[in-house]
């Protein structure tokens, strides 16, 4: 295992925040996991597991351990005429993995094209886009308990998946190190093209297939979401809030244009981007932090912002949404 001390995380987080961690440890094998668990001086340190660092905001130096899994490989575990079970290592780049599945003609995660991050991080916050959530394709997950060293296989059910959430973000946050994720992918695609601009974008292509759908998704994302390499950001900063029917009716009467999706008879999801945009935040800059000019849900690091500048802006937006709509937005990004 490779251990670095007082290590800068600037290149390890998509917000490009310059902070330090007391220890940075790369896990390359199962042996590294046991070595880590058996090292006495690490026992009482606070711990963060960091994949690609695409969903984290450092607001200060971290006086504990950042564990970075570096386990790679993609293999087909089982295959029949209907589907394949694919096993992918936690450190595989998410979008390269999606590209691989599309090239194999395995369907299921093509709508999740171009999401920054790693395979191992994908179940933690149950990444989702364009009508698909990764939980719909995951069959099981291998993970090591970082206290006991025990290897546990989590069934899909045991992961407690919900909108942008799982057991790995709640009860077992930083308690289990995910090593492999297993996906069930289909040979006869059921294309999901009803969300937003997909149908329109697809008009540019002769044929609807996994490759054209993936390209359409990439184009839509490129037009709205900034690339972290160019404009540091962590995707949606807030979750889309869910409100009950009576609250929804009141809001709809007052703000007829409000963007919403019916979840069931009693609950509605609102587009937080619309709420924030309505209040005039889109494109606003405060100090070195800003709101992206094409998607109000995305906060950006304009010019070497500190994590505090970004979190201050987030709190101002949160307050203004609360004052106007009576909705308490939740952060989607993990705050350190
Ligand atoms: N909208 C505005 N102004 C804005 C942003 C959005 O009016 O500044 C409106 C749009 O016109 C649209 C609606 O809000 O009617 C929804 O916008 P969009 O389709 O861009 O999706 P979103 O709900 O803002 C969610 C995910 C994204 C994901 C997209 C596409 C969350 C928190 N975010 O955003 O995920 O890519 O849907 O499926 O659920 C992420 O999690 O980091 C992320 C980027």
mmCIF file of C-alpha atoms and ligand atoms in Angstrom:
data_model
loop_
_atom_site.group_PDB
_atom_site.id
_atom_site.type_symbol
_atom_site.label_atom_id
_atom_site.label_comp_id
_atom_site.label_asym_id
_atom_site.label_seq_id
_atom_site.Cartn_x
_atom_site.Cartn_y
_atom_site.Cartn_z
ATOM 1 C CA UNK A 1 0.000 0.000 0.000
ATOM 2 C CA UNK A 2 1.235 3.462 -0.870
ATOM 3 C CA UNK A 3 1.036 6.018 1.925
ATOM 4 C CA UNK A 4 1.510 9.749 1.479
ATOM 5 C CA UNK A 5 1.364 12.301 4.284
ATOM 6 C CA UNK A 6 0.139 15.912 4.276
ATOM 7 C CA UNK A 7 -0.914 15.373 0.708
ATOM 8 C CA UNK A 8 -2.704 17.942 -1.469
ATOM 9 C CA UNK A 9 -6.110 16.840 -2.749
ATOM 10 C CA UNK A 10 -6.237 19.505 -5.481
ATOM 11 C CA UNK A 11 -5.951 16.923 -8.266
ATOM 12 C CA UNK A 12 -8.233 14.463 -6.504
ATOM 13 C CA UNK A 13 -11.443 16.508 -6.448
ATOM 14 C CA UNK A 14 -13.384 17.832 -9.421
ATOM 15 C CA UNK A 15 -13.936 21.202 -7.677
ATOM 16 C CA UNK A 16 -10.109 21.567 -7.724
ATOM 17 C CA UNK A 17 -10.097 22.753 -4.143
ATOM 18 C CA UNK A 18 -6.634 23.029 -2.691
ATOM 19 C CA UNK A 19 -6.742 21.308 0.712
ATOM 20 C CA UNK A 20 -4.532 18.749 2.424
ATOM 21 C CA UNK A 21 -5.224 15.366 3.902
ATOM 22 C CA UNK A 22 -3.094 14.003 6.747
ATOM 23 C CA UNK A 23 -2.795 10.620 4.979
ATOM 24 C CA UNK A 24 -3.540 9.546 1.440
ATOM 25 C CA UNK A 25 -3.480 5.781 0.942
ATOM 26 C CA UNK A 26 -3.910 3.910 -2.313
ATOM 27 C CA UNK A 27 -5.427 0.434 -2.141
ATOM 28 C CA UNK A 28 -4.201 -1.724 -5.023
ATOM 29 C CA UNK A 29 -5.046 -5.208 -3.801
ATOM 30 C CA UNK A 30 -6.799 -7.244 -1.114
ATOM 31 C CA UNK A 31 -3.465 -7.483 0.665
ATOM 32 C CA UNK A 32 -3.381 -3.676 0.890
ATOM 33 C CA UNK A 33 -6.766 -3.749 2.606
ATOM 34 C CA UNK A 34 -5.511 -6.193 5.268
ATOM 35 C CA UNK A 35 -2.277 -4.232 5.708
ATOM 36 C CA UNK A 36 -4.319 -1.079 6.197
ATOM 37 C CA UNK A 37 -6.684 -2.653 8.713
ATOM 38 C CA UNK A 38 -3.787 -4.125 10.688
ATOM 39 C CA UNK A 39 -1.802 -0.899 10.950
ATOM 40 C CA UNK A 40 -2.168 0.264 14.546
ATOM 41 C CA UNK A 41 -1.610 3.998 13.954
ATOM 42 C CA UNK A 42 -4.508 4.131 11.472
ATOM 43 C CA UNK A 43 -7.045 2.636 13.905
ATOM 44 C CA UNK A 44 -8.445 5.817 15.412
ATOM 45 C CA UNK A 45 -8.172 8.113 12.423
ATOM 46 C CA UNK A 46 -11.201 9.528 10.652
ATOM 47 C CA UNK A 47 -11.646 8.016 7.209
ATOM 48 C CA UNK A 48 -12.954 9.042 3.811
ATOM 49 C CA UNK A 49 -13.153 6.722 0.806
ATOM 50 C CA UNK A 50 -12.545 8.704 -2.344
ATOM 51 C CA UNK A 51 -13.136 7.415 -5.859
ATOM 52 C CA UNK A 52 -12.849 10.006 -8.619
ATOM 53 C CA UNK A 53 -13.632 12.863 -6.193
ATOM 54 C CA UNK A 54 -16.513 14.095 -8.342
ATOM 55 C CA UNK A 55 -19.049 14.552 -5.590
ATOM 56 C CA UNK A 56 -17.104 16.112 -2.751
ATOM 57 C CA UNK A 57 -16.370 19.622 -1.512
ATOM 58 C CA UNK A 58 -13.414 20.215 0.817
ATOM 59 C CA UNK A 59 -14.030 23.269 2.995
ATOM 60 C CA UNK A 60 -10.916 22.703 5.115
ATOM 61 C CA UNK A 61 -7.870 20.466 5.464
ATOM 62 C CA UNK A 62 -8.763 16.905 6.427
ATOM 63 C CA UNK A 63 -6.974 15.571 9.487
ATOM 64 C CA UNK A 64 -7.604 11.910 8.768
ATOM 65 C CA UNK A 65 -7.117 9.269 6.072
ATOM 66 C CA UNK A 66 -8.301 9.356 2.488
ATOM 67 C CA UNK A 67 -8.467 5.835 1.090
ATOM 68 C CA UNK A 68 -8.371 5.586 -2.657
ATOM 69 C CA UNK A 69 -9.306 2.209 -4.158
ATOM 70 C CA UNK A 70 -7.288 1.434 -7.273
ATOM 71 C CA UNK A 71 -8.745 -1.944 -8.211
ATOM 72 C CA UNK A 72 -9.393 -2.347 -11.948
ATOM 73 C CA UNK A 73 -10.694 -4.980 -14.408
ATOM 74 C CA UNK A 74 -13.813 -5.673 -16.445
ATOM 75 C CA UNK A 75 -14.993 -9.221 -17.050
ATOM 76 C CA UNK A 76 -18.082 -11.065 -18.208
ATOM 77 C CA UNK A 77 -19.137 -13.384 -15.376
ATOM 78 C CA UNK A 78 -22.086 -15.032 -17.089
ATOM 79 C CA UNK A 79 -23.827 -14.750 -20.407
ATOM 80 C CA UNK A 80 -26.869 -16.205 -22.156
ATOM 81 C CA UNK A 81 -28.939 -15.105 -25.135
ATOM 82 C CA UNK A 82 -30.855 -12.498 -23.094
ATOM 83 C CA UNK A 83 -28.326 -10.882 -20.822
ATOM 84 C CA UNK A 84 -24.787 -10.719 -19.458
ATOM 85 C CA UNK A 85 -23.531 -10.269 -15.913
ATOM 86 C CA UNK A 86 -20.507 -7.982 -15.996
ATOM 87 C CA UNK A 87 -18.101 -7.536 -13.080
ATOM 88 C CA UNK A 88 -16.234 -4.217 -12.947
ATOM 89 C CA UNK A 89 -13.479 -3.038 -10.588
ATOM 90 C CA UNK A 90 -14.160 -0.001 -8.390
ATOM 91 C CA UNK A 91 -11.438 2.134 -9.941
ATOM 92 C CA UNK A 92 -12.598 1.755 -13.536
ATOM 93 C CA UNK A 93 -13.541 5.102 -15.049
ATOM 94 C CA UNK A 94 -17.347 5.158 -15.226
ATOM 95 C CA UNK A 95 -17.736 6.536 -18.721
ATOM 96 C CA UNK A 96 -15.064 4.254 -20.218
ATOM 97 C CA UNK A 97 -17.007 1.387 -18.685
ATOM 98 C CA UNK A 98 -20.257 2.635 -20.268
ATOM 99 C CA UNK A 99 -18.462 2.899 -23.610
ATOM 100 C CA UNK A 100 -17.207 -0.671 -23.243
ATOM 101 C CA UNK A 101 -20.755 -1.964 -22.584
ATOM 102 C CA UNK A 102 -22.096 -0.092 -25.613
ATOM 103 C CA UNK A 103 -19.334 -1.552 -27.799
ATOM 104 C CA UNK A 104 -20.293 -5.045 -26.594
ATOM 105 C CA UNK A 105 -23.925 -4.264 -27.449
ATOM 106 C CA UNK A 106 -24.892 -4.686 -23.814
ATOM 107 C CA UNK A 107 -27.788 -2.381 -22.971
ATOM 108 C CA UNK A 108 -28.820 -0.735 -19.702
ATOM 109 C CA UNK A 109 -26.431 2.036 -18.712
ATOM 110 C CA UNK A 110 -26.136 3.957 -22.003
ATOM 111 C CA UNK A 111 -28.305 6.788 -20.603
ATOM 112 C CA UNK A 112 -25.667 7.212 -17.890
ATOM 113 C CA UNK A 113 -23.024 8.128 -20.466
ATOM 114 C CA UNK A 114 -20.567 10.903 -19.727
ATOM 115 C CA UNK A 115 -21.151 11.029 -15.953
ATOM 116 C CA UNK A 116 -17.773 11.784 -14.369
ATOM 117 C CA UNK A 117 -16.523 9.364 -11.716
ATOM 118 C CA UNK A 118 -15.631 5.743 -11.069
ATOM 119 C CA UNK A 119 -17.530 2.461 -11.135
ATOM 120 C CA UNK A 120 -17.078 2.049 -7.371
ATOM 121 C CA UNK A 121 -18.651 5.422 -6.634
ATOM 122 C CA UNK A 122 -21.651 4.832 -8.894
ATOM 123 C CA UNK A 123 -23.734 2.859 -6.358
ATOM 124 C CA UNK A 124 -22.784 5.041 -3.391
ATOM 125 C CA UNK A 125 -24.956 7.918 -4.535
ATOM 126 C CA UNK A 126 -26.975 5.807 -6.995
ATOM 127 C CA UNK A 127 -26.055 7.953 -9.990
ATOM 128 C CA UNK A 128 -28.897 8.713 -12.355
ATOM 129 C CA UNK A 129 -29.737 10.598 -15.521
ATOM 130 C CA UNK A 130 -32.301 10.634 -18.315
ATOM 131 C CA UNK A 131 -34.758 8.242 -16.727
ATOM 132 C CA UNK A 132 -32.225 5.616 -15.554
ATOM 133 C CA UNK A 133 -30.676 5.013 -12.142
ATOM 134 C CA UNK A 134 -27.694 2.714 -11.733
ATOM 135 C CA UNK A 135 -29.590 0.713 -9.067
ATOM 136 C CA UNK A 136 -31.793 -0.679 -11.855
ATOM 137 C CA UNK A 137 -28.825 -2.590 -13.326
ATOM 138 C CA UNK A 138 -26.736 -3.543 -10.286
ATOM 139 C CA UNK A 139 -27.139 -7.138 -9.115
ATOM 140 C CA UNK A 140 -24.585 -7.187 -6.285
ATOM 141 C CA UNK A 141 -21.523 -5.481 -4.828
ATOM 142 C CA UNK A 142 -18.347 -6.851 -3.212
ATOM 143 C CA UNK A 143 -17.016 -4.717 -0.372
ATOM 144 C CA UNK A 144 -14.601 -5.050 2.541
ATOM 145 C CA UNK A 145 -15.573 -4.081 6.043
ATOM 146 C CA UNK A 146 -12.803 -1.671 7.020
ATOM 147 C CA UNK A 147 -13.003 -2.539 10.716
ATOM 148 C CA UNK A 148 -13.033 -6.326 10.552
ATOM 149 C CA UNK A 149 -11.553 -7.003 7.106
ATOM 150 C CA UNK A 150 -14.500 -9.256 6.322
ATOM 151 C CA UNK A 151 -15.540 -9.432 2.661
ATOM 152 C CA UNK A 152 -19.268 -8.963 2.217
ATOM 153 C CA UNK A 153 -21.366 -9.346 -0.901
ATOM 154 C CA UNK A 154 -24.323 -6.954 -0.838
ATOM 155 C CA UNK A 155 -27.396 -7.953 -2.820
ATOM 156 C CA UNK A 156 -29.165 -5.122 -4.638
ATOM 157 C CA UNK A 157 -31.795 -5.131 -1.895
ATOM 158 C CA UNK A 158 -29.222 -4.824 0.879
ATOM 159 C CA UNK A 159 -27.878 -1.625 -0.679
ATOM 160 C CA UNK A 160 -31.057 0.284 0.320
ATOM 161 C CA UNK A 161 -31.006 2.291 -2.875
ATOM 162 C CA UNK A 162 -33.138 5.398 -3.271
ATOM 163 C CA UNK A 163 -32.870 8.675 -5.186
ATOM 164 C CA UNK A 164 -29.162 9.675 -5.051
ATOM 165 C CA UNK A 165 -28.691 7.536 -1.956
ATOM 166 C CA UNK A 166 -27.687 4.098 -0.662
ATOM 167 C CA UNK A 167 -26.544 2.341 2.515
ATOM 168 C CA UNK A 168 -22.972 3.378 1.567
ATOM 169 C CA UNK A 169 -23.916 7.046 1.979
ATOM 170 C CA UNK A 170 -25.845 6.439 5.210
ATOM 171 C CA UNK A 171 -25.336 3.650 7.783
ATOM 172 C CA UNK A 172 -22.161 2.275 6.159
ATOM 173 C CA UNK A 173 -20.675 5.598 5.068
ATOM 174 C CA UNK A 174 -16.893 5.106 4.825
ATOM 175 C CA UNK A 175 -17.289 1.736 6.595
ATOM 176 C CA UNK A 176 -17.080 -0.534 3.536
ATOM 177 C CA UNK A 177 -14.581 -0.296 0.709
ATOM 178 C CA UNK A 178 -16.298 -1.324 -2.526
ATOM 179 C CA UNK A 179 -14.036 -3.480 -4.715
ATOM 180 C CA UNK A 180 -16.331 -4.828 -7.469
ATOM 181 C CA UNK A 181 -19.776 -3.962 -8.825
ATOM 182 C CA UNK A 182 -21.844 -6.490 -10.835
ATOM 183 C CA UNK A 183 -24.251 -5.335 -13.543
ATOM 184 C CA UNK A 184 -26.988 -7.174 -15.400
ATOM 185 C CA UNK A 185 -26.992 -5.845 -18.965
ATOM 186 C CA UNK A 186 -29.368 -6.807 -21.736
ATOM 187 C CA UNK A 187 -28.889 -8.037 -25.279
ATOM 188 C CA UNK A 188 -32.251 -6.780 -26.527
ATOM 189 C CA UNK A 189 -32.237 -3.084 -25.675
ATOM 190 C CA UNK A 190 -35.268 -1.242 -24.394
ATOM 191 C CA UNK A 191 -34.329 2.300 -25.275
ATOM 192 C CA UNK A 192 -35.331 4.983 -22.765
ATOM 193 C CA UNK A 193 -35.805 8.102 -24.873
ATOM 194 C CA UNK A 194 -38.752 9.902 -23.284
ATOM 195 C CA UNK A 195 -36.787 12.175 -20.996
ATOM 196 C CA UNK A 196 -36.252 15.820 -21.901
ATOM 197 C CA UNK A 197 -34.418 16.548 -25.142
ATOM 198 C CA UNK A 198 -33.417 13.003 -26.108
ATOM 199 C CA UNK A 199 -35.981 12.500 -28.882
ATOM 200 C CA UNK A 200 -35.070 15.827 -30.446
ATOM 201 C CA UNK A 201 -31.361 15.135 -30.298
ATOM 202 C CA UNK A 202 -31.875 11.687 -31.847
ATOM 203 C CA UNK A 203 -33.357 13.263 -34.979
ATOM 204 C CA UNK A 204 -29.758 13.932 -36.015
ATOM 205 C CA UNK A 205 -29.077 10.215 -36.349
ATOM 206 C CA UNK A 206 -30.213 7.746 -39.026
ATOM 207 C CA UNK A 207 -30.781 4.903 -36.644
ATOM 208 C CA UNK A 208 -31.669 4.431 -33.009
ATOM 209 C CA UNK A 209 -29.108 2.077 -31.480
ATOM 210 C CA UNK A 210 -26.963 2.001 -28.358
ATOM 211 C CA UNK A 211 -24.207 4.027 -30.008
ATOM 212 C CA UNK A 212 -26.465 6.797 -31.324
ATOM 213 C CA UNK A 213 -28.325 7.002 -28.014
ATOM 214 C CA UNK A 214 -25.025 7.253 -26.115
ATOM 215 C CA UNK A 215 -23.848 10.003 -28.477
ATOM 216 C CA UNK A 216 -27.144 11.900 -28.106
ATOM 217 C CA UNK A 217 -26.808 11.801 -24.309
ATOM 218 C CA UNK A 218 -23.202 12.985 -24.510
ATOM 219 C CA UNK A 219 -24.259 15.913 -26.713
ATOM 220 C CA UNK A 220 -27.089 16.936 -24.378
ATOM 221 C CA UNK A 221 -24.825 16.793 -21.335
ATOM 222 C CA UNK A 222 -22.066 18.714 -23.112
ATOM 223 C CA UNK A 223 -24.525 21.509 -23.921
ATOM 224 C CA UNK A 224 -25.610 21.957 -20.278
ATOM 225 C CA UNK A 225 -22.998 20.629 -17.914
ATOM 226 C CA UNK A 226 -19.472 22.007 -17.587
ATOM 227 C CA UNK A 227 -16.526 19.616 -17.914
ATOM 228 C CA UNK A 228 -14.633 19.600 -14.598
ATOM 229 C CA UNK A 229 -11.284 19.738 -16.457
ATOM 230 C CA UNK A 230 -12.306 23.103 -17.906
ATOM 231 C CA UNK A 231 -14.591 24.528 -15.222
ATOM 232 C CA UNK A 232 -14.161 22.747 -11.886
ATOM 233 C CA UNK A 233 -17.539 21.550 -10.494
ATOM 234 C CA UNK A 234 -19.241 18.537 -8.939
ATOM 235 C CA UNK A 235 -22.347 18.184 -11.111
ATOM 236 C CA UNK A 236 -25.662 18.907 -9.409
ATOM 237 C CA UNK A 237 -24.874 20.557 -6.091
ATOM 238 C CA UNK A 238 -28.421 20.057 -4.738
ATOM 239 C CA UNK A 239 -30.901 17.191 -4.884
ATOM 240 C CA UNK A 240 -34.235 17.703 -6.583
ATOM 241 C CA UNK A 241 -36.648 18.110 -3.640
ATOM 242 C CA UNK A 242 -39.717 15.943 -3.130
ATOM 243 C CA UNK A 243 -42.884 17.596 -1.807
ATOM 244 C CA UNK A 244 -46.312 16.254 -0.910
ATOM 245 C CA UNK A 245 -49.436 16.867 -2.956
ATOM 246 C CA UNK A 246 -50.883 19.737 -0.917
ATOM 247 C CA UNK A 247 -47.578 21.615 -0.912
ATOM 248 C CA UNK A 248 -47.264 20.957 -4.631
ATOM 249 C CA UNK A 249 -50.772 22.286 -5.344
ATOM 250 C CA UNK A 250 -50.041 25.507 -3.458
ATOM 251 C CA UNK A 251 -46.768 26.036 -5.325
ATOM 252 C CA UNK A 252 -48.341 25.251 -8.686
ATOM 253 C CA UNK A 253 -51.098 27.813 -8.052
ATOM 254 C CA UNK A 254 -48.569 30.489 -7.199
ATOM 255 C CA UNK A 255 -45.917 29.498 -9.779
ATOM 256 C CA UNK A 256 -47.722 27.872 -12.726
ATOM 257 C CA UNK A 257 -44.450 27.382 -14.652
ATOM 258 C CA UNK A 258 -42.814 25.273 -11.924
ATOM 259 C CA UNK A 259 -41.166 22.113 -13.356
ATOM 260 C CA UNK A 260 -42.305 18.923 -11.619
ATOM 261 C CA UNK A 261 -42.506 15.144 -12.042
ATOM 262 C CA UNK A 262 -45.242 13.095 -10.435
ATOM 263 C CA UNK A 263 -43.714 10.308 -8.338
ATOM 264 C CA UNK A 264 -46.958 8.766 -7.102
ATOM 265 C CA UNK A 265 -50.422 9.794 -5.917
ATOM 266 C CA UNK A 266 -48.983 11.758 -2.969
ATOM 267 C CA UNK A 267 -45.523 12.974 -3.969
ATOM 268 C CA UNK A 268 -43.995 15.252 -6.567
ATOM 269 C CA UNK A 269 -40.369 15.871 -7.421
ATOM 270 C CA UNK A 270 -39.463 19.459 -8.313
ATOM 271 C CA UNK A 271 -36.604 20.601 -10.551
ATOM 272 C CA UNK A 272 -34.303 22.406 -8.121
ATOM 273 C CA UNK A 273 -32.572 23.921 -11.160
ATOM 274 C CA UNK A 274 -35.807 25.660 -12.080
ATOM 275 C CA UNK A 275 -36.354 27.022 -8.541
ATOM 276 C CA UNK A 276 -32.807 28.416 -8.399
ATOM 277 C CA UNK A 277 -32.991 29.769 -11.944
ATOM 278 C CA UNK A 278 -36.351 31.467 -11.196
ATOM 279 C CA UNK A 279 -34.663 33.385 -8.403
ATOM 280 C CA UNK A 280 -32.107 34.779 -10.832
ATOM 281 C CA UNK A 281 -29.072 32.827 -9.663
ATOM 282 C CA UNK A 282 -28.054 31.375 -13.013
ATOM 283 C CA UNK A 283 -24.671 32.785 -14.087
ATOM 284 C CA UNK A 284 -24.210 34.750 -10.833
ATOM 285 C CA UNK A 285 -20.700 35.002 -9.438
ATOM 286 C CA UNK A 286 -19.746 35.815 -5.847
ATOM 287 C CA UNK A 287 -16.013 36.190 -5.325
ATOM 288 C CA UNK A 288 -14.441 33.138 -6.958
ATOM 289 C CA UNK A 289 -17.514 30.899 -6.807
ATOM 290 C CA UNK A 290 -20.396 30.915 -9.256
ATOM 291 C CA UNK A 291 -23.578 29.341 -10.580
ATOM 292 C CA UNK A 292 -23.168 27.747 -14.003
ATOM 293 C CA UNK A 293 -24.781 29.854 -16.745
ATOM 294 C CA UNK A 294 -26.466 26.872 -18.447
ATOM 295 C CA UNK A 295 -27.645 24.824 -15.430
ATOM 296 C CA UNK A 296 -28.478 26.548 -12.155
ATOM 297 C CA UNK A 297 -28.087 23.307 -10.182
ATOM 298 C CA UNK A 298 -24.343 23.300 -10.821
ATOM 299 C CA UNK A 299 -21.975 25.425 -8.742
ATOM 300 C CA UNK A 300 -18.580 26.180 -10.217
ATOM 301 C CA UNK A 301 -15.117 27.151 -9.081
ATOM 302 C CA UNK A 302 -14.452 30.241 -11.201
ATOM 303 C CA UNK A 303 -10.944 31.079 -10.146
ATOM 304 C CA UNK A 304 -9.151 29.146 -7.411
ATOM 305 C CA UNK A 305 -12.091 29.442 -5.040
ATOM 306 C CA UNK A 306 -11.761 28.087 -1.533
ATOM 307 C CA UNK A 307 -14.246 25.449 -0.449
ATOM 308 C CA UNK A 308 -15.680 28.015 1.971
ATOM 309 C CA UNK A 309 -16.525 30.414 -0.852
ATOM 310 C CA UNK A 310 -18.457 27.652 -2.615
ATOM 311 C CA UNK A 311 -20.304 26.495 0.491
ATOM 312 C CA UNK A 312 -21.195 30.115 1.349
ATOM 313 C CA UNK A 313 -22.759 30.526 -2.080
ATOM 314 C CA UNK A 314 -24.616 27.224 -1.624
ATOM 315 C CA UNK A 315 -26.025 28.465 1.710
ATOM 316 C CA UNK A 316 -27.174 31.737 0.144
ATOM 317 C CA UNK A 317 -28.990 29.850 -2.603
ATOM 318 C CA UNK A 318 -30.502 27.482 -0.042
ATOM 319 C CA UNK A 319 -31.768 30.430 1.998
ATOM 320 C CA UNK A 320 -33.266 32.249 -0.965
ATOM 321 C CA UNK A 321 -35.092 29.100 -2.141
ATOM 322 C CA UNK A 322 -36.411 28.577 1.373
ATOM 323 C CA UNK A 323 -37.578 32.191 1.702
ATOM 324 C CA UNK A 324 -39.424 32.139 -1.626
ATOM 325 C CA UNK A 325 -40.775 28.577 -1.887
ATOM 326 C CA UNK A 326 -40.574 27.245 1.673
ATOM 327 C CA UNK A 327 -38.406 24.367 0.437
ATOM 328 C CA UNK A 328 -35.261 23.280 2.250
ATOM 329 C CA UNK A 329 -32.876 22.092 -0.468
ATOM 330 C CA UNK A 330 -30.535 19.243 0.423
ATOM 331 C CA UNK A 331 -26.939 19.116 -0.759
ATOM 332 C CA UNK A 332 -26.180 16.301 -3.148
ATOM 333 C CA UNK A 333 -22.444 16.846 -2.788
ATOM 334 C CA UNK A 334 -20.584 15.467 0.272
ATOM 335 C CA UNK A 335 -19.126 18.258 2.393
ATOM 336 C CA UNK A 336 -15.848 17.826 4.299
HETATM 337 N N1 LIG B 1 -34.178 24.000 -15.407
HETATM 338 C C1 LIG B 1 -34.291 25.361 -15.466
HETATM 339 N N2 LIG B 1 -33.185 26.116 -15.220
HETATM 340 C C2 LIG B 1 -32.001 25.555 -14.920
HETATM 341 C C3 LIG B 1 -31.880 24.173 -14.837
HETATM 342 C C4 LIG B 1 -32.998 23.392 -15.086
HETATM 343 O O1 LIG B 1 -35.350 25.889 -15.745
HETATM 344 O O2 LIG B 1 -31.049 26.319 -14.697
HETATM 345 C C5 LIG B 1 -35.331 23.165 -15.728
HETATM 346 C C6 LIG B 1 -35.129 22.539 -17.115
HETATM 347 O O3 LIG B 1 -35.619 23.349 -18.135
HETATM 348 C C7 LIG B 1 -35.912 21.259 -17.026
HETATM 349 C C8 LIG B 1 -35.802 20.887 -15.552
HETATM 350 O O4 LIG B 1 -35.416 22.067 -14.851
HETATM 351 O O5 LIG B 1 -37.254 21.474 -17.324
HETATM 352 C C9 LIG B 1 -34.824 19.764 -15.292
HETATM 353 O O6 LIG B 1 -33.534 20.091 -15.760
HETATM 354 P P1 LIG B 1 -32.500 18.982 -16.277
HETATM 355 O O7 LIG B 1 -33.133 18.124 -17.315
HETATM 356 O O8 LIG B 1 -31.250 19.683 -16.639
HETATM 357 O O9 LIG B 1 -32.291 18.017 -15.066
HETATM 358 P P2 LIG B 1 -32.118 18.278 -13.496
HETATM 359 O O10 LIG B 1 -33.317 17.761 -12.804
HETATM 360 O O11 LIG B 1 -31.719 19.670 -13.229
HETATM 361 C C10 LIG B 1 -31.137 15.896 -13.006
HETATM 362 C C11 LIG B 1 -29.949 15.303 -12.327
HETATM 363 C C12 LIG B 1 -28.712 15.396 -13.215
HETATM 364 C C13 LIG B 1 -29.003 14.665 -14.499
HETATM 365 C C14 LIG B 1 -30.239 15.294 -15.164
HETATM 366 C C15 LIG B 1 -30.662 14.593 -16.426
HETATM 367 C C16 LIG B 1 -30.313 15.585 -9.934
HETATM 368 C C17 LIG B 1 -29.908 16.315 -8.697
HETATM 369 N N3 LIG B 1 -29.705 15.982 -11.063
HETATM 370 O O12 LIG B 1 -30.888 17.282 -13.166
HETATM 371 O O13 LIG B 1 -27.646 14.739 -12.549
HETATM 372 O O14 LIG B 1 -27.901 14.712 -15.389
HETATM 373 O O15 LIG B 1 -31.353 15.250 -14.248
HETATM 374 O O16 LIG B 1 -31.266 13.371 -16.102
HETATM 375 O O17 LIG B 1 -31.116 14.659 -9.869
HETATM 376 C C18 LIG B 1 -25.828 15.056 -11.031
HETATM 377 O O18 LIG B 1 -26.433 14.333 -10.254
HETATM 378 O O19 LIG B 1 -24.702 15.541 -10.751
HETATM 379 C C19 LIG B 1 -26.444 15.382 -12.318
HETATM 380 C C20 LIG B 1 -25.890 16.229 -13.182
#
